[in-house]
């Protein structure tokens, strides 16, 4: 997660996409812990609630899950969920044009 945030889209969306990208590239593997909201906030100099919003998008999508007291982890099958989601978005965009 050494990417740079930009002004093109909301920061929390960029955070969720960075984590997705790391999962797709096998930087983060299934059942591996992802950086905490506080770690992300410190790394990118952002508000922890902004980082949490990005992580919660992934939790809602079933890409991450929470282990109480330990943190957030990559769900089993997360890579396939991301691929399916991005493929659907790609097809939707290409069919709209």
mmCIF file of N, CA, C and O in Angstrom:
data_model
loop_
_atom_site.group_PDB
_atom_site.id
_atom_site.type_symbol
_atom_site.label_atom_id
_atom_site.label_comp_id
_atom_site.label_asym_id
_atom_site.label_seq_id
_atom_site.Cartn_x
_atom_site.Cartn_y
_atom_site.Cartn_z
ATOM 1 N N UNK A 1 0.835 -1.188 0.000
ATOM 2 C CA UNK A 1 0.000 0.000 0.000
ATOM 3 C C UNK A 1 0.879 1.251 0.000
ATOM 4 O O UNK A 1 0.804 2.057 0.893
ATOM 5 N N UNK A 2 1.663 1.375 -1.002
ATOM 6 C CA UNK A 2 2.535 2.542 -1.114
ATOM 7 C C UNK A 2 2.059 3.496 -2.188
ATOM 8 O O UNK A 2 2.842 4.214 -2.777
ATOM 9 N N UNK A 3 0.760 3.472 -2.454
ATOM 10 C CA UNK A 3 0.214 4.351 -3.477
ATOM 11 C C UNK A 3 -0.001 5.746 -2.897
ATOM 12 O O UNK A 3 -0.049 5.934 -1.689
ATOM 13 N N UNK A 4 -0.152 6.709 -3.769
ATOM 14 C CA UNK A 4 -0.348 8.091 -3.359
ATOM 15 C C UNK A 4 -1.803 8.475 -3.588
ATOM 16 O O UNK A 4 -2.372 8.190 -4.647
ATOM 17 N N UNK A 5 -2.398 9.112 -2.584
ATOM 18 C CA UNK A 5 -3.777 9.571 -2.710
ATOM 19 C C UNK A 5 -3.820 10.801 -3.614
ATOM 20 O O UNK A 5 -2.895 11.603 -3.640
ATOM 21 N N UNK A 6 -4.928 10.941 -4.353
ATOM 22 C CA UNK A 6 -5.075 12.098 -5.233
ATOM 23 C C UNK A 6 -6.459 12.721 -5.049
ATOM 24 O O UNK A 6 -7.260 12.245 -4.255
ATOM 25 N N UNK A 7 -6.726 13.754 -5.803
ATOM 26 C CA UNK A 7 -7.979 14.488 -5.684
ATOM 27 C C UNK A 7 -9.052 14.028 -6.663
ATOM 28 O O UNK A 7 -10.120 14.606 -6.731
ATOM 29 N N UNK A 8 -8.782 12.973 -7.434
ATOM 30 C CA UNK A 8 -9.715 12.535 -8.467
ATOM 31 C C UNK A 8 -10.982 11.910 -7.913
ATOM 32 O O UNK A 8 -12.033 11.979 -8.523
ATOM 33 N N UNK A 9 -10.892 11.245 -6.772
ATOM 34 C CA UNK A 9 -12.066 10.637 -6.148
ATOM 35 C C UNK A 9 -11.905 10.675 -4.643
ATOM 36 O O UNK A 9 -10.836 10.985 -4.134
ATOM 37 N N UNK A 10 -12.963 10.353 -3.949
ATOM 38 C CA UNK A 10 -12.956 10.414 -2.487
ATOM 39 C C UNK A 10 -11.852 9.537 -1.902
ATOM 40 O O UNK A 10 -11.566 8.451 -2.416
ATOM 41 N N UNK A 11 -11.266 10.010 -0.817
ATOM 42 C CA UNK A 11 -10.153 9.304 -0.190
ATOM 43 C C UNK A 11 -10.574 7.918 0.280
ATOM 44 O O UNK A 11 -9.851 6.944 0.094
ATOM 45 N N UNK A 12 -11.766 7.800 0.877
ATOM 46 C CA UNK A 12 -12.182 6.498 1.389
ATOM 47 C C UNK A 12 -12.343 5.479 0.257
ATOM 48 O O UNK A 12 -12.060 4.297 0.440
ATOM 49 N N UNK A 13 -12.752 5.926 -0.923
ATOM 50 C CA UNK A 13 -12.854 5.024 -2.076
ATOM 51 C C UNK A 13 -11.457 4.606 -2.525
ATOM 52 O O UNK A 13 -11.227 3.437 -2.850
ATOM 53 N N UNK A 14 -10.521 5.535 -2.519
ATOM 54 C CA UNK A 14 -9.137 5.207 -2.887
ATOM 55 C C UNK A 14 -8.536 4.202 -1.911
ATOM 56 O O UNK A 14 -7.824 3.274 -2.331
ATOM 57 N N UNK A 15 -8.838 4.344 -0.630
ATOM 58 C CA UNK A 15 -8.345 3.400 0.382
ATOM 59 C C UNK A 15 -8.883 1.999 0.091
ATOM 60 O O UNK A 15 -8.129 1.022 0.070
ATOM 61 N N UNK A 16 -10.190 1.896 -0.165
ATOM 62 C CA UNK A 16 -10.773 0.574 -0.437
ATOM 63 C C UNK A 16 -10.198 -0.025 -1.718
ATOM 64 O O UNK A 16 -9.909 -1.223 -1.777
ATOM 65 N N UNK A 17 -9.986 0.793 -2.746
ATOM 66 C CA UNK A 17 -9.416 0.297 -3.996
ATOM 67 C C UNK A 17 -7.960 -0.134 -3.821
ATOM 68 O O UNK A 17 -7.522 -1.109 -4.441
ATOM 69 N N UNK A 18 -7.203 0.568 -2.974
ATOM 70 C CA UNK A 18 -5.811 0.179 -2.722
ATOM 71 C C UNK A 18 -5.754 -1.192 -2.052
ATOM 72 O O UNK A 18 -4.909 -2.029 -2.416
ATOM 73 N N UNK A 19 -6.640 -1.414 -1.092
ATOM 74 C CA UNK A 19 -6.665 -2.715 -0.425
ATOM 75 C C UNK A 19 -7.083 -3.795 -1.415
ATOM 76 O O UNK A 19 -6.484 -4.878 -1.454
ATOM 77 N N UNK A 20 -8.092 -3.500 -2.241
ATOM 78 C CA UNK A 20 -8.496 -4.459 -3.278
ATOM 79 C C UNK A 20 -7.329 -4.787 -4.204
ATOM 80 O O UNK A 20 -7.094 -5.947 -4.539
ATOM 81 N N UNK A 21 -6.607 -3.762 -4.636
ATOM 82 C CA UNK A 21 -5.461 -3.971 -5.528
ATOM 83 C C UNK A 21 -4.403 -4.855 -4.874
ATOM 84 O O UNK A 21 -3.827 -5.726 -5.526
ATOM 85 N N UNK A 22 -4.153 -4.636 -3.587
ATOM 86 C CA UNK A 22 -3.176 -5.455 -2.875
ATOM 87 C C UNK A 22 -3.641 -6.911 -2.775
ATOM 88 O O UNK A 22 -2.825 -7.829 -2.833
ATOM 89 N N UNK A 23 -4.934 -7.119 -2.649
ATOM 90 C CA UNK A 23 -5.470 -8.485 -2.623
ATOM 91 C C UNK A 23 -5.299 -9.134 -3.996
ATOM 92 O O UNK A 23 -4.863 -10.281 -4.097
ATOM 93 N N UNK A 24 -5.619 -8.408 -5.051
ATOM 94 C CA UNK A 24 -5.481 -8.950 -6.406
ATOM 95 C C UNK A 24 -4.033 -9.267 -6.761
ATOM 96 O O UNK A 24 -3.757 -10.220 -7.487
ATOM 97 N N UNK A 25 -3.095 -8.473 -6.256
ATOM 98 C CA UNK A 25 -1.667 -8.678 -6.542
ATOM 99 C C UNK A 25 -0.998 -9.648 -5.566
ATOM 100 O O UNK A 25 0.217 -9.808 -5.588
ATOM 101 N N UNK A 26 -1.790 -10.241 -4.676
ATOM 102 C CA UNK A 26 -1.287 -11.177 -3.661
ATOM 103 C C UNK A 26 -0.337 -10.532 -2.657
ATOM 104 O O UNK A 26 0.488 -11.216 -2.048
ATOM 105 N N UNK A 27 -0.449 -9.233 -2.479
ATOM 106 C CA UNK A 27 0.284 -8.567 -1.409
ATOM 107 C C UNK A 27 -0.408 -8.899 -0.087
ATOM 108 O O UNK A 27 0.241 -9.128 0.930
ATOM 109 N N UNK A 28 -1.742 -8.935 -0.123
ATOM 110 C CA UNK A 28 -2.555 -9.371 1.010
ATOM 111 C C UNK A 28 -3.227 -10.677 0.620
ATOM 112 O O UNK A 28 -3.922 -10.739 -0.394
ATOM 113 N N UNK A 29 -3.027 -11.706 1.414
ATOM 114 C CA UNK A 29 -3.582 -13.025 1.122
ATOM 115 C C UNK A 29 -4.803 -13.300 1.993
ATOM 116 O O UNK A 29 -5.037 -12.607 2.990
ATOM 117 N N UNK A 30 -5.552 -14.342 1.631
ATOM 118 C CA UNK A 30 -6.719 -14.725 2.418
ATOM 119 C C UNK A 30 -6.313 -14.992 3.856
ATOM 120 O O UNK A 30 -5.266 -15.570 4.123
ATOM 121 N N UNK A 31 -7.156 -14.540 4.780
ATOM 122 C CA UNK A 31 -6.955 -14.679 6.226
ATOM 123 C C UNK A 31 -5.743 -13.910 6.750
ATOM 124 O O UNK A 31 -5.281 -14.158 7.863
ATOM 125 N N UNK A 32 -5.232 -12.978 5.959
ATOM 126 C CA UNK A 32 -4.129 -12.132 6.405
ATOM 127 C C UNK A 32 -4.701 -10.811 6.923
ATOM 128 O O UNK A 32 -5.663 -10.278 6.385
ATOM 129 N N UNK A 33 -4.072 -10.284 7.956
ATOM 130 C CA UNK A 33 -4.518 -9.025 8.562
ATOM 131 C C UNK A 33 -4.207 -7.852 7.635
ATOM 132 O O UNK A 33 -3.142 -7.797 7.042
ATOM 133 N N UNK A 34 -5.166 -6.935 7.520
ATOM 134 C CA UNK A 34 -4.953 -5.711 6.743
ATOM 135 C C UNK A 34 -4.597 -4.583 7.715
ATOM 136 O O UNK A 34 -4.885 -4.683 8.908
ATOM 137 N N UNK A 35 -3.985 -3.518 7.227
ATOM 138 C CA UNK A 35 -3.647 -2.408 8.123
ATOM 139 C C UNK A 35 -4.901 -1.855 8.814
ATOM 140 O O UNK A 35 -5.970 -1.781 8.219
ATOM 141 N N UNK A 36 -4.736 -1.463 10.063
ATOM 142 C CA UNK A 36 -5.854 -0.913 10.827
ATOM 143 C C UNK A 36 -6.180 0.496 10.345
ATOM 144 O O UNK A 36 -5.400 1.130 9.627
ATOM 145 N N UNK A 37 -7.313 0.987 10.776
ATOM 146 C CA UNK A 37 -7.709 2.359 10.409
ATOM 147 C C UNK A 37 -6.684 3.359 10.930
ATOM 148 O O UNK A 37 -6.348 4.315 10.235
ATOM 149 N N UNK A 38 -6.164 3.126 12.129
ATOM 150 C CA UNK A 38 -5.158 4.034 12.679
ATOM 151 C C UNK A 38 -3.844 3.958 11.909
ATOM 152 O O UNK A 38 -3.177 4.976 11.701
ATOM 153 N N UNK A 39 -3.459 2.763 11.467
ATOM 154 C CA UNK A 39 -2.244 2.618 10.661
ATOM 155 C C UNK A 39 -2.399 3.329 9.318
ATOM 156 O O UNK A 39 -1.488 4.027 8.862
ATOM 157 N N UNK A 40 -3.577 3.166 8.695
ATOM 158 C CA UNK A 40 -3.830 3.847 7.420
ATOM 159 C C UNK A 40 -3.867 5.362 7.602
ATOM 160 O O UNK A 40 -3.338 6.106 6.777
ATOM 161 N N UNK A 41 -4.489 5.804 8.692
ATOM 162 C CA UNK A 41 -4.578 7.242 8.968
ATOM 163 C C UNK A 41 -3.194 7.852 9.135
ATOM 164 O O UNK A 41 -2.912 8.937 8.606
ATOM 165 N N UNK A 42 -2.329 7.146 9.845
ATOM 166 C CA UNK A 42 -0.967 7.647 10.050
ATOM 167 C C UNK A 42 -0.172 7.622 8.750
ATOM 168 O O UNK A 42 0.522 8.576 8.411
ATOM 169 N N UNK A 43 -0.291 6.530 7.989
ATOM 170 C CA UNK A 43 0.460 6.372 6.748
ATOM 171 C C UNK A 43 0.101 7.451 5.728
ATOM 172 O O UNK A 43 0.984 8.001 5.060
ATOM 173 N N UNK A 44 -1.193 7.763 5.608
ATOM 174 C CA UNK A 44 -1.650 8.711 4.591
ATOM 175 C C UNK A 44 -2.018 10.082 5.148
ATOM 176 O O UNK A 44 -2.512 10.919 4.404
ATOM 177 N N UNK A 45 -1.793 10.296 6.430
ATOM 178 C CA UNK A 45 -2.116 11.566 7.090
ATOM 179 C C UNK A 45 -3.571 11.955 6.838
ATOM 180 O O UNK A 45 -3.873 13.054 6.380
ATOM 181 N N UNK A 46 -4.466 11.009 7.145
ATOM 182 C CA UNK A 46 -5.900 11.237 6.983
ATOM 183 C C UNK A 46 -6.606 10.956 8.302
ATOM 184 O O UNK A 46 -6.023 10.406 9.236
ATOM 185 N N UNK A 47 -7.871 11.322 8.370
ATOM 186 C CA UNK A 47 -8.687 11.077 9.547
ATOM 187 C C UNK A 47 -8.962 9.568 9.659
ATOM 188 O O UNK A 47 -9.309 8.933 8.656
ATOM 189 N N UNK A 48 -8.844 8.987 10.846
ATOM 190 C CA UNK A 48 -9.137 7.558 11.003
ATOM 191 C C UNK A 48 -10.554 7.165 10.571
ATOM 192 O O UNK A 48 -10.763 6.062 10.068
ATOM 193 N N UNK A 49 -11.512 8.061 10.724
ATOM 194 C CA UNK A 49 -12.878 7.731 10.298
ATOM 195 C C UNK A 49 -12.980 7.631 8.782
ATOM 196 O O UNK A 49 -13.789 6.857 8.258
ATOM 197 N N UNK A 50 -12.148 8.354 8.067
ATOM 198 C CA UNK A 50 -12.109 8.244 6.609
ATOM 199 C C UNK A 50 -11.559 6.879 6.209
ATOM 200 O O UNK A 50 -12.107 6.213 5.327
ATOM 201 N N UNK A 51 -10.502 6.456 6.876
ATOM 202 C CA UNK A 51 -9.933 5.131 6.612
ATOM 203 C C UNK A 51 -10.948 4.048 6.961
ATOM 204 O O UNK A 51 -11.108 3.077 6.217
ATOM 205 N N UNK A 52 -11.658 4.228 8.068
ATOM 206 C CA UNK A 52 -12.664 3.250 8.488
ATOM 207 C C UNK A 52 -13.781 3.132 7.461
ATOM 208 O O UNK A 52 -14.280 2.037 7.196
ATOM 209 N N UNK A 53 -14.154 4.244 6.876
ATOM 210 C CA UNK A 53 -15.212 4.220 5.859
ATOM 211 C C UNK A 53 -14.772 3.383 4.655
ATOM 212 O O UNK A 53 -15.557 2.616 4.109
ATOM 213 N N UNK A 54 -13.521 3.512 4.255
ATOM 214 C CA UNK A 54 -12.997 2.715 3.150
ATOM 215 C C UNK A 54 -12.963 1.231 3.486
ATOM 216 O O UNK A 54 -13.319 0.389 2.667
ATOM 217 N N UNK A 55 -12.573 0.911 4.702
ATOM 218 C CA UNK A 55 -12.542 -0.490 5.133
ATOM 219 C C UNK A 55 -13.954 -1.055 5.233
ATOM 220 O O UNK A 55 -14.204 -2.192 4.846
ATOM 221 N N UNK A 56 -14.890 -0.251 5.724
ATOM 222 C CA UNK A 56 -16.272 -0.722 5.867
ATOM 223 C C UNK A 56 -16.917 -1.051 4.521
ATOM 224 O O UNK A 56 -17.769 -1.941 4.448
ATOM 225 N N UNK A 57 -16.523 -0.374 3.469
ATOM 226 C CA UNK A 57 -17.005 -0.717 2.127
ATOM 227 C C UNK A 57 -16.628 -2.162 1.810
ATOM 228 O O UNK A 57 -17.434 -2.930 1.274
ATOM 229 N N UNK A 58 -15.403 -2.534 2.156
ATOM 230 C CA UNK A 58 -14.915 -3.884 1.879
ATOM 231 C C UNK A 58 -15.562 -4.927 2.790
ATOM 232 O O UNK A 58 -15.808 -6.055 2.364
ATOM 233 N N UNK A 59 -15.855 -4.549 4.004
ATOM 234 C CA UNK A 59 -16.558 -5.455 4.918
ATOM 235 C C UNK A 59 -17.963 -5.718 4.381
ATOM 236 O O UNK A 59 -18.419 -6.866 4.326
ATOM 237 N N UNK A 60 -18.652 -4.652 3.965
ATOM 238 C CA UNK A 60 -20.009 -4.788 3.424
ATOM 239 C C UNK A 60 -20.030 -5.659 2.164
ATOM 240 O O UNK A 60 -21.013 -6.346 1.905
ATOM 241 N N UNK A 61 -18.949 -5.634 1.394
ATOM 242 C CA UNK A 61 -18.865 -6.428 0.166
ATOM 243 C C UNK A 61 -18.413 -7.866 0.431
ATOM 244 O O UNK A 61 -18.366 -8.678 -0.486
ATOM 245 N N UNK A 62 -18.076 -8.178 1.682
ATOM 246 C CA UNK A 62 -17.623 -9.526 2.013
ATOM 247 C C UNK A 62 -16.166 -9.779 1.673
ATOM 248 O O UNK A 62 -15.724 -10.924 1.636
ATOM 249 N N UNK A 63 -15.412 -8.725 1.436
ATOM 250 C CA UNK A 63 -14.003 -8.847 1.079
ATOM 251 C C UNK A 63 -13.125 -8.925 2.331
ATOM 252 O O UNK A 63 -12.111 -9.613 2.350
ATOM 253 N N UNK A 64 -13.528 -8.224 3.368
ATOM 254 C CA UNK A 64 -12.830 -8.248 4.652
ATOM 255 C C UNK A 64 -13.786 -8.717 5.744
ATOM 256 O O UNK A 64 -15.008 -8.569 5.609
ATOM 257 N N UNK A 65 -13.229 -9.256 6.806
ATOM 258 C CA UNK A 65 -14.029 -9.599 7.981
ATOM 259 C C UNK A 65 -13.255 -9.204 9.227
ATOM 260 O O UNK A 65 -12.033 -9.033 9.194
ATOM 261 N N UNK A 66 -13.976 -9.042 10.320
ATOM 262 C CA UNK A 66 -13.375 -8.578 11.558
ATOM 263 C C UNK A 66 -13.203 -9.718 12.544
ATOM 264 O O UNK A 66 -14.109 -10.525 12.745
ATOM 265 N N UNK A 67 -12.013 -9.771 13.144
ATOM 266 C CA UNK A 67 -11.765 -10.641 14.279
ATOM 267 C C UNK A 67 -11.686 -9.707 15.486
ATOM 268 O O UNK A 67 -10.825 -8.820 15.523
ATOM 269 N N UNK A 68 -12.586 -9.894 16.404
ATOM 270 C CA UNK A 68 -12.628 -9.007 17.570
ATOM 271 C C UNK A 68 -11.267 -8.861 18.227
ATOM 272 O O UNK A 68 -10.534 -9.828 18.398
ATOM 273 N N UNK A 69 -10.940 -7.644 18.553
ATOM 274 C CA UNK A 69 -9.724 -7.246 19.247
ATOM 275 C C UNK A 69 -8.462 -7.389 18.397
ATOM 276 O O UNK A 69 -7.481 -6.711 18.630
ATOM 277 N N UNK A 70 -8.489 -8.231 17.371
ATOM 278 C CA UNK A 70 -7.287 -8.470 16.561
ATOM 279 C C UNK A 70 -7.226 -7.528 15.366
ATOM 280 O O UNK A 70 -6.183 -6.973 15.062
ATOM 281 N N UNK A 71 -8.338 -7.349 14.641
ATOM 282 C CA UNK A 71 -8.358 -6.460 13.488
ATOM 283 C C UNK A 71 -9.154 -7.020 12.325
ATOM 284 O O UNK A 71 -9.932 -7.958 12.470
ATOM 285 N N UNK A 72 -8.928 -6.442 11.161
ATOM 286 C CA UNK A 72 -9.610 -6.843 9.937
ATOM 287 C C UNK A 72 -8.717 -7.788 9.140
ATOM 288 O O UNK A 72 -7.500 -7.599 9.070
ATOM 289 N N UNK A 73 -9.376 -8.766 8.507
ATOM 290 C CA UNK A 73 -8.662 -9.787 7.746
ATOM 291 C C UNK A 73 -9.316 -9.985 6.386
ATOM 292 O O UNK A 73 -10.509 -9.724 6.218
ATOM 293 N N UNK A 74 -8.539 -10.483 5.429
ATOM 294 C CA UNK A 74 -9.032 -10.771 4.090
ATOM 295 C C UNK A 74 -9.883 -12.040 4.147
ATOM 296 O O UNK A 74 -9.460 -13.064 4.672
ATOM 297 N N UNK A 75 -11.082 -11.965 3.606
ATOM 298 C CA UNK A 75 -12.011 -13.093 3.593
ATOM 299 C C UNK A 75 -11.587 -14.153 2.597
ATOM 300 O O UNK A 75 -10.908 -13.858 1.614
ATOM 301 N N UNK A 76 -12.015 -15.390 2.847
ATOM 302 C CA UNK A 76 -11.823 -16.457 1.869
ATOM 303 C C UNK A 76 -12.599 -16.097 0.611
ATOM 304 O O UNK A 76 -13.743 -15.666 0.686
ATOM 305 N N UNK A 77 -11.985 -16.242 -0.538
ATOM 306 C CA UNK A 77 -12.643 -15.935 -1.802
ATOM 307 C C UNK A 77 -12.705 -14.457 -2.133
ATOM 308 O O UNK A 77 -13.392 -14.059 -3.077
ATOM 309 N N UNK A 78 -11.988 -13.622 -1.388
ATOM 310 C CA UNK A 78 -12.035 -12.172 -1.607
ATOM 311 C C UNK A 78 -11.564 -11.790 -3.009
ATOM 312 O O UNK A 78 -12.147 -10.913 -3.650
ATOM 313 N N UNK A 79 -10.533 -12.461 -3.486
ATOM 314 C CA UNK A 79 -9.994 -12.136 -4.807
ATOM 315 C C UNK A 79 -11.057 -12.337 -5.886
ATOM 316 O O UNK A 79 -11.215 -11.516 -6.784
ATOM 317 N N UNK A 80 -11.803 -13.421 -5.782
ATOM 318 C CA UNK A 80 -12.850 -13.702 -6.769
ATOM 319 C C UNK A 80 -14.003 -12.691 -6.661
ATOM 320 O O UNK A 80 -14.557 -12.272 -7.673
ATOM 321 N N UNK A 81 -14.329 -12.281 -5.450
ATOM 322 C CA UNK A 81 -15.377 -11.266 -5.257
ATOM 323 C C UNK A 81 -14.958 -9.966 -5.941
ATOM 324 O O UNK A 81 -15.760 -9.330 -6.634
ATOM 325 N N UNK A 82 -13.709 -9.577 -5.774
ATOM 326 C CA UNK A 82 -13.204 -8.340 -6.391
ATOM 327 C C UNK A 82 -13.220 -8.460 -7.911
ATOM 328 O O UNK A 82 -13.654 -7.539 -8.607
ATOM 329 N N UNK A 83 -12.737 -9.589 -8.420
ATOM 330 C CA UNK A 83 -12.731 -9.787 -9.883
ATOM 331 C C UNK A 83 -14.140 -9.700 -10.455
ATOM 332 O O UNK A 83 -14.352 -9.075 -11.486
ATOM 333 N N UNK A 84 -15.082 -10.367 -9.810
ATOM 334 C CA UNK A 84 -16.473 -10.359 -10.270
ATOM 335 C C UNK A 84 -17.040 -8.944 -10.254
ATOM 336 O O UNK A 84 -17.687 -8.513 -11.213
ATOM 337 N N UNK A 85 -16.778 -8.220 -9.172
ATOM 338 C CA UNK A 85 -17.269 -6.846 -9.040
ATOM 339 C C UNK A 85 -16.686 -5.945 -10.127
ATOM 340 O O UNK A 85 -17.401 -5.184 -10.780
ATOM 341 N N UNK A 86 -15.393 -6.052 -10.344
ATOM 342 C CA UNK A 86 -14.740 -5.196 -11.345
ATOM 343 C C UNK A 86 -15.137 -5.586 -12.768
ATOM 344 O O UNK A 86 -15.283 -4.713 -13.628
ATOM 345 N N UNK A 87 -15.341 -6.865 -13.001
ATOM 346 C CA UNK A 87 -15.784 -7.303 -14.323
ATOM 347 C C UNK A 87 -17.178 -6.754 -14.619
ATOM 348 O O UNK A 87 -17.432 -6.255 -15.720
ATOM 349 N N UNK A 88 -18.068 -6.812 -13.642
ATOM 350 C CA UNK A 88 -19.423 -6.287 -13.815
ATOM 351 C C UNK A 88 -19.392 -4.780 -14.063
ATOM 352 O O UNK A 88 -20.116 -4.264 -14.922
ATOM 353 N N UNK A 89 -18.535 -4.065 -13.328
ATOM 354 C CA UNK A 89 -18.415 -2.614 -13.517
ATOM 355 C C UNK A 89 -17.861 -2.303 -14.905
ATOM 356 O O UNK A 89 -18.324 -1.391 -15.589
ATOM 357 N N UNK A 90 -16.884 -3.084 -15.361
ATOM 358 C CA UNK A 90 -16.299 -2.906 -16.675
ATOM 359 C C UNK A 90 -17.345 -3.126 -17.774
ATOM 360 O O UNK A 90 -17.468 -2.326 -18.700
ATOM 361 N N UNK A 91 -18.092 -4.213 -17.654
ATOM 362 C CA UNK A 91 -19.115 -4.537 -18.664
ATOM 363 C C UNK A 91 -20.220 -3.482 -18.677
ATOM 364 O O UNK A 91 -20.688 -3.092 -19.735
ATOM 365 N N UNK A 92 -20.595 -3.030 -17.501
ATOM 366 C CA UNK A 92 -21.634 -1.995 -17.402
ATOM 367 C C UNK A 92 -21.171 -0.705 -18.073
ATOM 368 O O UNK A 92 -21.905 -0.073 -18.842
ATOM 369 N N UNK A 93 -19.928 -0.321 -17.821
ATOM 370 C CA UNK A 93 -19.377 0.900 -18.395
ATOM 371 C C UNK A 93 -19.282 0.783 -19.919
ATOM 372 O O UNK A 93 -19.620 1.693 -20.650
ATOM 373 N N UNK A 94 -18.798 -0.358 -20.396
ATOM 374 C CA UNK A 94 -18.629 -0.543 -21.851
ATOM 375 C C UNK A 94 -19.943 -0.682 -22.588
ATOM 376 O O UNK A 94 -20.030 -0.325 -23.749
ATOM 377 N N UNK A 95 -20.950 -1.232 -21.943
ATOM 378 C CA UNK A 95 -22.260 -1.341 -22.573
ATOM 379 C C UNK A 95 -23.014 -0.015 -22.577
ATOM 380 O O UNK A 95 -23.890 0.188 -23.387
ATOM 381 N N UNK A 96 -22.634 0.886 -21.658
ATOM 382 C CA UNK A 96 -23.291 2.185 -21.580
ATOM 383 C C UNK A 96 -22.799 3.138 -22.664
ATOM 384 O O UNK A 96 -23.463 4.097 -23.007
ATOM 385 N N UNK A 97 -21.609 2.865 -23.182
ATOM 386 C CA UNK A 97 -21.046 3.779 -24.193
ATOM 387 C C UNK A 97 -21.325 3.340 -25.587
ATOM 388 O O UNK A 97 -21.831 2.377 -25.923
#
